[in-house]
Tab-separated table of C-alpha atoms and ligand atoms in Angstrom:
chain	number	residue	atom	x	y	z
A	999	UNK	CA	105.569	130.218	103.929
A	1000	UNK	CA	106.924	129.500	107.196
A	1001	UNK	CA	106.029	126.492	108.914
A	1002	UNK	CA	104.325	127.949	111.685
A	1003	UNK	CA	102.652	130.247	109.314
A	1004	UNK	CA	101.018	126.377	107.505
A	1005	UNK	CA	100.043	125.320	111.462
A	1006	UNK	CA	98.362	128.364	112.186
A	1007	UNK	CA	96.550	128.599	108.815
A	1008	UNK	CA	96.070	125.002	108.975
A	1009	UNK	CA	94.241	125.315	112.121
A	1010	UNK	CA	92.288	128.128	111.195
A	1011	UNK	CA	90.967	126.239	108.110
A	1012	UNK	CA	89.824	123.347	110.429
A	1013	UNK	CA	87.790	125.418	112.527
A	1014	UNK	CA	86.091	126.854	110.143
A	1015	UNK	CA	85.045	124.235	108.339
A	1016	UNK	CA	83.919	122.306	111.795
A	1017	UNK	CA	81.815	125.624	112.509
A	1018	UNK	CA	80.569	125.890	109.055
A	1019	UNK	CA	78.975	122.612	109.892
A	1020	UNK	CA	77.815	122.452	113.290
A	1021	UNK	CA	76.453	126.342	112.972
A	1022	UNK	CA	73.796	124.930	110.842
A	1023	UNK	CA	71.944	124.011	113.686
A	1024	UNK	CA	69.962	124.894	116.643
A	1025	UNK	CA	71.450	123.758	120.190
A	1026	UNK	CA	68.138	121.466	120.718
A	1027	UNK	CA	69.489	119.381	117.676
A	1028	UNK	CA	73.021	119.233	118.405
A	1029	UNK	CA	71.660	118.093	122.414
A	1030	UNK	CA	70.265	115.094	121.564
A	1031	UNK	CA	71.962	111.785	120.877
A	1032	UNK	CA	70.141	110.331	117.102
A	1033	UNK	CA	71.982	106.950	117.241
A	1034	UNK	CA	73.181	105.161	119.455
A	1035	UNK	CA	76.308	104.776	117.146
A	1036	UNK	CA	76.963	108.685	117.527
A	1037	UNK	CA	77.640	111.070	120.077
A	1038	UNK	CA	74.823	113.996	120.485
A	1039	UNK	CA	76.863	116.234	118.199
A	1040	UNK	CA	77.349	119.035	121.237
A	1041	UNK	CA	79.807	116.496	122.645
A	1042	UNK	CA	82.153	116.909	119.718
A	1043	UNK	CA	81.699	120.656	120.315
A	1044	UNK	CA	83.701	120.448	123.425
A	1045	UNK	CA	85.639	116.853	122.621
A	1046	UNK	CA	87.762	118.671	119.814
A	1047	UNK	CA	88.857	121.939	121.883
A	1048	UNK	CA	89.397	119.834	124.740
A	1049	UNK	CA	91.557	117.627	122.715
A	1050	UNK	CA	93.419	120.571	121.506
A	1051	UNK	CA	93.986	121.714	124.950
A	1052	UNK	CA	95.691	118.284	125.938
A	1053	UNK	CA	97.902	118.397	122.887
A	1054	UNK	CA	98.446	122.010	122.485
A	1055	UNK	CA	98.697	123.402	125.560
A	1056	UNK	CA	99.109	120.879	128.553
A	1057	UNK	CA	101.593	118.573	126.525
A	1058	UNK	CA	103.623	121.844	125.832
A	1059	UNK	CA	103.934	122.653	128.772
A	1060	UNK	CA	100.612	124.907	129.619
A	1061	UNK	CA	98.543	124.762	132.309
A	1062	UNK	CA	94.695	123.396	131.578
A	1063	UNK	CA	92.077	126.594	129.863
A	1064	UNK	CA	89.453	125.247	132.010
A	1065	UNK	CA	89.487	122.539	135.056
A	1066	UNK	CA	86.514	119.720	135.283
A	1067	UNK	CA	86.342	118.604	131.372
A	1068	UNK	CA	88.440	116.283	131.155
A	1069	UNK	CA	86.180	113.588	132.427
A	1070	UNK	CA	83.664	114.237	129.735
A	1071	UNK	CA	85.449	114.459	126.744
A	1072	UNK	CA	87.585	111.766	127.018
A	1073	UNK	CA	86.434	109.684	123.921
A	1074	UNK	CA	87.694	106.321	125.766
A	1075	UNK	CA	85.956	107.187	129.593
A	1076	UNK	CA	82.414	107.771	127.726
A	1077	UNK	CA	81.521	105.790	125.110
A	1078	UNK	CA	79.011	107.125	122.713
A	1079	UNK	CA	75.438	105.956	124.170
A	1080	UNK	CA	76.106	107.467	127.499
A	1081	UNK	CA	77.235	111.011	126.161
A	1082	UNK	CA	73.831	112.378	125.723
A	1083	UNK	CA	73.047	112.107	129.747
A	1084	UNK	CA	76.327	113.892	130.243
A	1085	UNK	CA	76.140	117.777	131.858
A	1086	UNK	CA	77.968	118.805	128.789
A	1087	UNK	CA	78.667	122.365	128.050
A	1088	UNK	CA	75.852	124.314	125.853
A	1089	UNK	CA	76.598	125.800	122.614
A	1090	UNK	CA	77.853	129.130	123.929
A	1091	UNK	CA	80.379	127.885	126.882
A	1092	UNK	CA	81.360	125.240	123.982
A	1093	UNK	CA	82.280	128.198	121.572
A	1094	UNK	CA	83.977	130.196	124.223
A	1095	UNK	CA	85.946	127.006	125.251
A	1096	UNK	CA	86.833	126.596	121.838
A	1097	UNK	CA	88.112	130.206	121.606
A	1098	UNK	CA	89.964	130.404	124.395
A	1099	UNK	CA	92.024	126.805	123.826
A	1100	UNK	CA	93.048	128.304	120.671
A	1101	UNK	CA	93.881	131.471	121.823
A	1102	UNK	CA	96.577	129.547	123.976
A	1103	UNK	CA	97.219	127.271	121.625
A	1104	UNK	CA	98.538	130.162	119.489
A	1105	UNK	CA	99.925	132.085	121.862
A	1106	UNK	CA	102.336	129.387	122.272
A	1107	UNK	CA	102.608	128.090	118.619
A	1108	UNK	CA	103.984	132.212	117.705
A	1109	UNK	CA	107.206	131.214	119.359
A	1110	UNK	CA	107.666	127.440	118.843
A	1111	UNK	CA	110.359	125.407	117.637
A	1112	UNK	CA	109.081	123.174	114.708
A	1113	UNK	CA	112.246	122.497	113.100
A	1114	UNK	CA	113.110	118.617	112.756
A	1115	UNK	CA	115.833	119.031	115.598
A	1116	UNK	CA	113.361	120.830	118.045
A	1117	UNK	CA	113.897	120.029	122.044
A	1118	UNK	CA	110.064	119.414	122.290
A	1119	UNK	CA	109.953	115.891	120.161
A	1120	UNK	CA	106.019	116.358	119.519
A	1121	UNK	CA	106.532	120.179	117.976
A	1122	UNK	CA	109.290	118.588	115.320
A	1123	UNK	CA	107.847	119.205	111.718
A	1124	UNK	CA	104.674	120.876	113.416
A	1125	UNK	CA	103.673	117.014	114.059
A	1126	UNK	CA	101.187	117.470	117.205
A	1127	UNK	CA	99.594	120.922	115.320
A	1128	UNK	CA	99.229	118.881	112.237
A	1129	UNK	CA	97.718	115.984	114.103
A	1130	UNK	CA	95.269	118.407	116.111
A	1131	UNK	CA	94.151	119.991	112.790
A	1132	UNK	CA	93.345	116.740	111.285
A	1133	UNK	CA	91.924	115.624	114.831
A	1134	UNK	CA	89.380	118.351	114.036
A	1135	UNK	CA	89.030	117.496	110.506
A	1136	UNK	CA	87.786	113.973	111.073
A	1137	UNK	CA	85.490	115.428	113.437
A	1138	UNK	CA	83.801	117.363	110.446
A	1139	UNK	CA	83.559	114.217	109.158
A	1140	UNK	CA	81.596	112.024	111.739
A	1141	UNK	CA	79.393	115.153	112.608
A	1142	UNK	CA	78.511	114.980	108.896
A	1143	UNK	CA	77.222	111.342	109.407
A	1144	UNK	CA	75.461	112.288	112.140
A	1145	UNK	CA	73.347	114.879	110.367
A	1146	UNK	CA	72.806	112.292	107.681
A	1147	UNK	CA	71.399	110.869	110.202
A	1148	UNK	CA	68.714	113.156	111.058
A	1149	UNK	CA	64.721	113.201	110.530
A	1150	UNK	CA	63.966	114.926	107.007
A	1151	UNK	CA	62.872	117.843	108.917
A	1152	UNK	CA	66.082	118.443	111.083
A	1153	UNK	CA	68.368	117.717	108.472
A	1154	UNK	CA	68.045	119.617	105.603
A	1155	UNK	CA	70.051	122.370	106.414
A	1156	UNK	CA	73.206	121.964	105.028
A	1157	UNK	CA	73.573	122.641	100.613
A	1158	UNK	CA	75.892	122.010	97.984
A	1159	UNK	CA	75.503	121.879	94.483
A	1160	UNK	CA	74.968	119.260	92.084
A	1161	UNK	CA	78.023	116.773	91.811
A	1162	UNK	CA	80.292	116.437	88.938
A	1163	UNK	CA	79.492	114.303	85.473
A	1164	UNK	CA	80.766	111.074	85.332
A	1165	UNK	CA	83.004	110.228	82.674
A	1166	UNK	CA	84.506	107.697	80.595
A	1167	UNK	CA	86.355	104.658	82.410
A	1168	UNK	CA	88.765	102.040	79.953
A	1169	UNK	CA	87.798	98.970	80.951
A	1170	UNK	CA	85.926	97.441	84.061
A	1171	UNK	CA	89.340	96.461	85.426
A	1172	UNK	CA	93.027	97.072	85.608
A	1173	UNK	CA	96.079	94.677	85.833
A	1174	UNK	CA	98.551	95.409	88.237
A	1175	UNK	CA	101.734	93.759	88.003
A	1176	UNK	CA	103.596	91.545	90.753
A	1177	UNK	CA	106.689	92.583	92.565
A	1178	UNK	CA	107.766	94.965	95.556
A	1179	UNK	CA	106.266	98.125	96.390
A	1180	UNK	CA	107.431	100.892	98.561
A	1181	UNK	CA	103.778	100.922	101.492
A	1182	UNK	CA	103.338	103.693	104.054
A	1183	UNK	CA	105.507	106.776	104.658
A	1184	UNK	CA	108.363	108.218	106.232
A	1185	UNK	CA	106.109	111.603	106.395
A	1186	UNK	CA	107.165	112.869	109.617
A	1187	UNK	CA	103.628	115.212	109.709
A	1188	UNK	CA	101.914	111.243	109.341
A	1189	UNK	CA	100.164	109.265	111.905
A	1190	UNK	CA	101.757	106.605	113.626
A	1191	UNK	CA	100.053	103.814	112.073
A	1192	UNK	CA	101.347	105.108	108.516
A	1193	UNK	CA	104.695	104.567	109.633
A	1194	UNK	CA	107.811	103.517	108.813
A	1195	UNK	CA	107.990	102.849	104.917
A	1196	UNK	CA	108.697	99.516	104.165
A	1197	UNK	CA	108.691	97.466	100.815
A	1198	UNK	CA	106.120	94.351	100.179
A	1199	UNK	CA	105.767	91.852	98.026
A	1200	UNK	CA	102.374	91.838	95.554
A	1201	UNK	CA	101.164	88.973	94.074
A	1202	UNK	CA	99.585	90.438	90.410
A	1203	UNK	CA	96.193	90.900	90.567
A	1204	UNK	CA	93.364	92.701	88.411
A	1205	UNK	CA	91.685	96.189	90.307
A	1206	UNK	CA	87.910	97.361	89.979
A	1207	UNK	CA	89.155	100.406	87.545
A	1208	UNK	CA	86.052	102.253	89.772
A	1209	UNK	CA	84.518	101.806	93.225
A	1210	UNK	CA	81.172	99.763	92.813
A	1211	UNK	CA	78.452	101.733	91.390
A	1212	UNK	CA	74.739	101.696	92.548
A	1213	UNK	CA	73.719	100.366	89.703
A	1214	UNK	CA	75.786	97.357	89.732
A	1215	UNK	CA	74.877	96.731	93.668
A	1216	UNK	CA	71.608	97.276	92.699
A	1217	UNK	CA	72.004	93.813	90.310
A	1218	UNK	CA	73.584	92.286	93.301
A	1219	UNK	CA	70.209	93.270	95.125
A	1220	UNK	CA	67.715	91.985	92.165
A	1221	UNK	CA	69.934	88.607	92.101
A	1222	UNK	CA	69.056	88.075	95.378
A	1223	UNK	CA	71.737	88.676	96.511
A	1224	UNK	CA	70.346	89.427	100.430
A	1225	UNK	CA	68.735	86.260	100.321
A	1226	UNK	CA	71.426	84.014	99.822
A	1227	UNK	CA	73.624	82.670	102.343
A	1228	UNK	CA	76.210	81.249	100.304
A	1229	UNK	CA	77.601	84.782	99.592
A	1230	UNK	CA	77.847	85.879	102.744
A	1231	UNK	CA	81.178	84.800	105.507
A	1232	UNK	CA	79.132	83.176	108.726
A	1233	UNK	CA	79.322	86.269	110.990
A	1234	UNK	CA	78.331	88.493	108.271
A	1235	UNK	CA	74.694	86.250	107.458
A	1236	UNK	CA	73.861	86.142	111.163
A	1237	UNK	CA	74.756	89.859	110.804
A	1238	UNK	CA	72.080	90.240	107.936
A	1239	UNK	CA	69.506	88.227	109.774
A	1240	UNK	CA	69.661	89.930	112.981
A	1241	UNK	CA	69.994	93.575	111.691
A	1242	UNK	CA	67.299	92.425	108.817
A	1243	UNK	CA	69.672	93.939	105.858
A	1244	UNK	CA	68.049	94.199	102.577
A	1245	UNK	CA	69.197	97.682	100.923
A	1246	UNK	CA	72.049	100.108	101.452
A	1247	UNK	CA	71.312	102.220	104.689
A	1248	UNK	CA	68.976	104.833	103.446
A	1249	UNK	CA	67.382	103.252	100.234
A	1250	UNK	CA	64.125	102.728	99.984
A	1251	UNK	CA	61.948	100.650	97.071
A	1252	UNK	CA	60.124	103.235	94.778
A	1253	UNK	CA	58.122	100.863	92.051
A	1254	UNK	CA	60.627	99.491	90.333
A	1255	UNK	CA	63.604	101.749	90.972
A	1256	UNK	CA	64.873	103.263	94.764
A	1257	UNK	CA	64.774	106.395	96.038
A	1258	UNK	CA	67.346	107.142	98.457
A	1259	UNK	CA	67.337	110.028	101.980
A	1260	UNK	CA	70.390	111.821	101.558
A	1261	UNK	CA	70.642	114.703	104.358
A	1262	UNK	CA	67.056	115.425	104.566
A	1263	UNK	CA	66.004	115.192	100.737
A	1264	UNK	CA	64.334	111.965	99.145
A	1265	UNK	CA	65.799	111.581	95.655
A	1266	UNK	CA	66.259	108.545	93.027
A	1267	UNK	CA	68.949	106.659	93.541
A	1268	UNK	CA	71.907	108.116	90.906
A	1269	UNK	CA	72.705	104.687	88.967
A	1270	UNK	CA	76.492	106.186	88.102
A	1271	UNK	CA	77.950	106.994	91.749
A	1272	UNK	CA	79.575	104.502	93.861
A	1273	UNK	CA	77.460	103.244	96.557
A	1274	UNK	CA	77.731	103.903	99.650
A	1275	UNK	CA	76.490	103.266	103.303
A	1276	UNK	CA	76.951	99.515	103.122
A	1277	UNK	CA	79.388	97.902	105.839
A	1278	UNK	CA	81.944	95.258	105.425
A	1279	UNK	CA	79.565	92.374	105.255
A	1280	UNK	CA	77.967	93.724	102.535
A	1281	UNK	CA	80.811	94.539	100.656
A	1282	UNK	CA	82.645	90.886	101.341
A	1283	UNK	CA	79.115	89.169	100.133
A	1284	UNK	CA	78.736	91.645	96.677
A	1285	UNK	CA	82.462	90.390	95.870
A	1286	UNK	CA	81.857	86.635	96.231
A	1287	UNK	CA	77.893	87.272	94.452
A	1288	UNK	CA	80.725	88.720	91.443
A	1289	UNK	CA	83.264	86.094	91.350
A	1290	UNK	CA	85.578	88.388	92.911
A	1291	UNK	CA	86.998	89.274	96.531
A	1292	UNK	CA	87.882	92.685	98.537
A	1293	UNK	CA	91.349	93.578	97.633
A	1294	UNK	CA	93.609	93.418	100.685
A	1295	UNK	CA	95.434	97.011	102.156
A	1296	UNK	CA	98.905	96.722	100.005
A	1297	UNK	CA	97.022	95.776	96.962
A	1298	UNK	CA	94.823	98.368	97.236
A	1299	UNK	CA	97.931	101.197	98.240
A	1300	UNK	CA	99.980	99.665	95.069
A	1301	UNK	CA	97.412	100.516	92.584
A	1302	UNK	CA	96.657	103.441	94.416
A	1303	UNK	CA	100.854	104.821	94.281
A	1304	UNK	CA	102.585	102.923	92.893
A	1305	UNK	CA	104.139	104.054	89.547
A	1306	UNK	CA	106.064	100.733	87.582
A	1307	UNK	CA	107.621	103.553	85.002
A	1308	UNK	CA	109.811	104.530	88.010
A	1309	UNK	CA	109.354	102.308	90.508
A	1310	UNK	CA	108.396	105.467	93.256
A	1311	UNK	CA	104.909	105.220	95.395
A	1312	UNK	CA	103.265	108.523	95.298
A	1313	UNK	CA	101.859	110.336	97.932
A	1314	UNK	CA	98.690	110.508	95.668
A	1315	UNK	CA	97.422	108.499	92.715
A	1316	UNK	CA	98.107	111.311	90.678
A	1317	UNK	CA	101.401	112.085	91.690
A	1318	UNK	CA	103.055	114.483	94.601
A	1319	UNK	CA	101.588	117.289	93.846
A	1320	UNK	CA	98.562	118.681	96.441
A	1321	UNK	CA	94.870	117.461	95.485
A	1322	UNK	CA	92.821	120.333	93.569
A	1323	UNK	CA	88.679	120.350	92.865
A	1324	UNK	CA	89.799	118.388	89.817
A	1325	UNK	CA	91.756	115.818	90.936
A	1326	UNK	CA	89.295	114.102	93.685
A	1327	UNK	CA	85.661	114.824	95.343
A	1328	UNK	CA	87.250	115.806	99.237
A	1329	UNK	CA	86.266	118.383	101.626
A	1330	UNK	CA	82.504	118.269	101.120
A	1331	UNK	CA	82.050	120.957	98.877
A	1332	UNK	CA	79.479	118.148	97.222
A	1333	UNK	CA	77.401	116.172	100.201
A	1334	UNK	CA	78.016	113.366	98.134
A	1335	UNK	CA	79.978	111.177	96.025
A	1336	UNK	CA	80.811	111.773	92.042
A	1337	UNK	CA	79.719	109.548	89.332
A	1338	UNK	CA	82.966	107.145	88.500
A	1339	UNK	CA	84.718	108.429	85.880
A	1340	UNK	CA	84.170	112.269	87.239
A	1341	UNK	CA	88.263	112.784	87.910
A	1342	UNK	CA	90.108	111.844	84.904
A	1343	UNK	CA	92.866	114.192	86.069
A	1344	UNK	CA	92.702	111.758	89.673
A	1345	UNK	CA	93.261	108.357	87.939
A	1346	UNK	CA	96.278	106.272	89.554
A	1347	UNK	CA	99.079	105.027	86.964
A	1348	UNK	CA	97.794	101.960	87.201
A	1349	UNK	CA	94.127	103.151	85.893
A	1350	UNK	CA	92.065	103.339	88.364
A	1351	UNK	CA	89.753	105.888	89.282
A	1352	UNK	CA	88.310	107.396	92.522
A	1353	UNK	CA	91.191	106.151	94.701
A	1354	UNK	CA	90.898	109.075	96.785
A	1355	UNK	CA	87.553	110.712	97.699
A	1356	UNK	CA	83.762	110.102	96.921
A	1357	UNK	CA	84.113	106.940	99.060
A	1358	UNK	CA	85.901	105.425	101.943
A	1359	UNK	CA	86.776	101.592	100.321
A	1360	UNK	CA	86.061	98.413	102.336
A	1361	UNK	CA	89.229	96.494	102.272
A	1362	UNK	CA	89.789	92.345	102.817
A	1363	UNK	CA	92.604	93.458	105.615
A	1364	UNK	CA	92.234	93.913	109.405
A	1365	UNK	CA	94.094	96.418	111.051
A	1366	UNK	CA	97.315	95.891	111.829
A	1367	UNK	CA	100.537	97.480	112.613
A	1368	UNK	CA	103.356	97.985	110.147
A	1369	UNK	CA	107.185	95.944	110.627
A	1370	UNK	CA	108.747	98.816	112.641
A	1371	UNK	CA	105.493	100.344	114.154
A	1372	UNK	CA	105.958	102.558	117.267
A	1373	UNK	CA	103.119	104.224	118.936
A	1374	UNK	CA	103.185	108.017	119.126
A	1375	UNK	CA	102.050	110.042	120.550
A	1376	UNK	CA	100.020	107.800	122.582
A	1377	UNK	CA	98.709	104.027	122.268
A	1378	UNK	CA	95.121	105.021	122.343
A	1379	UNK	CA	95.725	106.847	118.631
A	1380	UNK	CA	95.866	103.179	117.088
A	1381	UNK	CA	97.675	100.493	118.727
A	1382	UNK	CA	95.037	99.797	121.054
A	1383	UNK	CA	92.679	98.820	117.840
A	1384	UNK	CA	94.872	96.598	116.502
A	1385	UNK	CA	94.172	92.857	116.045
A	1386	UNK	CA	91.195	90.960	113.931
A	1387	UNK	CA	88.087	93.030	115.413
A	1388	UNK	CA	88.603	95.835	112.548
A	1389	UNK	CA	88.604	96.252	108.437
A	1390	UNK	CA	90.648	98.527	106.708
A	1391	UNK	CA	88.959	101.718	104.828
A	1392	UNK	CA	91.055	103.633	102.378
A	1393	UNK	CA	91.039	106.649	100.127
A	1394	UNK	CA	88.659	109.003	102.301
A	1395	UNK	CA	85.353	109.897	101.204
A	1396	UNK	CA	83.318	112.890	99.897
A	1397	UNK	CA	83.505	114.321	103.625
A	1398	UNK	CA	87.233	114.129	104.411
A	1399	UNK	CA	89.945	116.847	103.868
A	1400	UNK	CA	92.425	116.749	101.950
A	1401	UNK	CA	94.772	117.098	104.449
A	1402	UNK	CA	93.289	113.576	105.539
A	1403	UNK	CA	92.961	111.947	102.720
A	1404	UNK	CA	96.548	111.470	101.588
A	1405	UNK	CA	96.431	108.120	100.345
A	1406	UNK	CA	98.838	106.406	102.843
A	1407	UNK	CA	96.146	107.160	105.647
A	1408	UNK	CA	94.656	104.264	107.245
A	1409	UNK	CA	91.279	104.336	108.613
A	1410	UNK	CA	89.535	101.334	110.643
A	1411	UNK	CA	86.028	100.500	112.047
A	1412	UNK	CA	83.779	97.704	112.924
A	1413	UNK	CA	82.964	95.641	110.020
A	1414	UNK	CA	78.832	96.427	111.152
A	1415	UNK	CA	79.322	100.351	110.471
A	1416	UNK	CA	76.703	101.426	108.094
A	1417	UNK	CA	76.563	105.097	108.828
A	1418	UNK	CA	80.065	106.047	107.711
A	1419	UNK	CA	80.506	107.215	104.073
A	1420	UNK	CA	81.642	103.576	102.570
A	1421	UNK	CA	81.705	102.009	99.686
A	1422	UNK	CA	84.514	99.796	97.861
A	1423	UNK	CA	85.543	98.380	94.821
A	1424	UNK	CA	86.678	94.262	94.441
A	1425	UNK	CA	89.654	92.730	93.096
A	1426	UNK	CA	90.678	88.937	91.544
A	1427	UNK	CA	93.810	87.539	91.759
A	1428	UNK	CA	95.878	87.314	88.144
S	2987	FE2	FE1	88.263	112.645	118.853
């Protein structure tokens, strides 16, 4: 297929899964702000055309679809607690905006240079269409935590069927040999902060050969494991104090087991899937309750890629070839995670499970650039985040695409954030 052919499918696909989401509910719902660490989800209605519109149209060359928005979907000028008092478009001027950026969008994209040596530097490869689709794509994503979000009675709406059976995992934990491995891409279609390959040195440690379960953070929880400072860094006990931690977000005690609110529907707490909905703290203080640690961002890539039979990292943990249903849980076709041992056909060469999908993993790192890092297309994409303030996530979750959840993609956020689809898995140095 022609390259412009992928963009223009590629953006069709992203659409429809954002509408297949947000057309679940009524316009009073999607108003009104439900955290105050998300954006009433009407914003995002008009955030992601608008974005397309700057990328796709003005940076091409095009004149704005429509004048005065600009102001209020700019995700740095209004930060989320102030977007609900915003006049933001309703749910039918959002859908026509929508329309109408793409139809420009396309109209231009029909006769576009994407080859590698194309005058327009953001068109080469289909790079800015690529990043707009996946733009939208995360989108999908953080409007999904935002409906998890919801009161029982608002957010039920959305279904999926049952997840897929766990399976059979060798071993608790996987040895991954020392030496160099190749970390990040040359993908031209990647995001800056994937960018450039380079090779690192790895000191051999053993790998979680799954992401923590709920029933082994529920040991953590019956050890006492909230009550005890020693397992927990400073900032992340005066975290637990102040925001009175005790459970995963969404648990709740039922007798002796927990019952857990997953979008709109109280259900036990499924011992075999990783957990999720814990932030960094939480994750750091399980490790050191285990004798273990979070494994830092190029341990975590090298058993993710890296294959020691021929020395090549992967673009997946299964190899090069595109993700299928049976290779990983992406895409939300499941409103959940999978048990661990669900994706046999998904495991890395080094053994481990889950690398990709179910849940986003809590990493030791902060964010930082690569050797070689050069911001494009502009700063605010990820070099203004850099620096000690945010941990590493890898592997995408449940709710990400595919087409996001390559495994050299590199996802950040405050090490508070409870709300995002998280989990991890620990690590111990050999
Ligand atoms: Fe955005």
């Amino acid at each position: 297929m022609a390259l412009t052919d992928e963009l223009v499918d590629a953006l069709a696909e992203a659409r429809a899964r954002f509408r297949s989401v947000t057309d679940a509910f009524e316009e009073s719902v999607l108003r009104r702000q439900h955290d105050v660490l998300m954006s009433p989800l009407l914003w995002d209605l008009a955030h992601v055309p608008n974005y397309e519109d700057l990328w796709l149209v003005r940076a091409l060359g095009g004149a704005p679809t429509q004048d005065g928005l600009d102001g209020l979907y700019d995700a740095f000028q209004q930060p989320r607690n102030v977007r609900e008092a915003l006049p933001l478009l309703g749910l039918e001027p959002a859908h026509a905006y929508g329309d109408a950026v793409r139809a420009r969008a396309l109209e231009r994209l029909v006769d576009a240079d994407v080859s590698p040596d194309a005058a327009e530097p953001l068109q080469r490869h289909g790079f800015v269409h690529s990043m707009v689709a996946q733009h939208e794509h995360q989108h999908t994503e953080t409007i999904l935590a935002a409906v998890q979000l919801l009161p029982p009675a608002e957010g039920h709406q959305l279904r999926a069927p049952p997840t897929r059976r766990g399976g059979p995992i060798h071993g608790d934990e996987v040895l991954v040999a020392g030496g160099p491995f190749t970390m990040g891409t040359p993908d031209p279609r990647a995001l800056d902060n994937e960018r450039p390959p380079h090779v690192v040195e790895v000191a051999p440690f053993w790998m979680d050969a799954a992401p923590v379960t709920n029933e082994r953070y529920q040991r953590f929880i019956a050890a006492g494991g909230y009550e005890e400072p020693t397992w927990w860094t400073e900032a992340g006990w005066a975290w637990r104090q102040e925001a009175d931690l005790t459970t995963p977000k969404f648990w709740r005690r039922d007798g002796d087991g927990w019952l857990r609110l997953r979008f709109g529907h109280l259900e036990a707490v499924p011992a075999g899937e990783p957990v999720q909905h814990v932030c960094w703290y939480e994750a750091d203080a399980y490790a050191r309750w285990a004798g273990r640690r979070l494994p830092t961002e190029p341990e975590w890539e090298k058993a993710a890629r890296h294959d020691p039979d021929t020395g090549t990292s992967h673009r997946w943990p299964w190899g090069d070839l595109e993700p299928t249903s049976a290779h990983a849980n992406l895409g939300h076709g499941f409103l959940g995670p999978a048990p661990v041992g669900a994706y046999p056909l998904g495991v890395s060469p080094s053994g481990c499970h889950q690398m990709v999908g179910d849940v986003w993993e809590w990493l030791a790192s902060d964010f930082q650039p690569y050797p070689g890092f050069q911001a494009h297309p502009y700063p605010e994409y990820s070099a203004v985040f850099f620096g000690d303030g945010h941990k590493m996530l890898r592997g995408g979750s449940w709710a990400t695409h595919a087409s996001v959840g390559r495994v050299t993609f590199r996802n950040w956020d405050l090490p508070i954030r409870r709300q995002i689809f998280a989990g991890f898995r620990t690590a111990r140095t050999a």
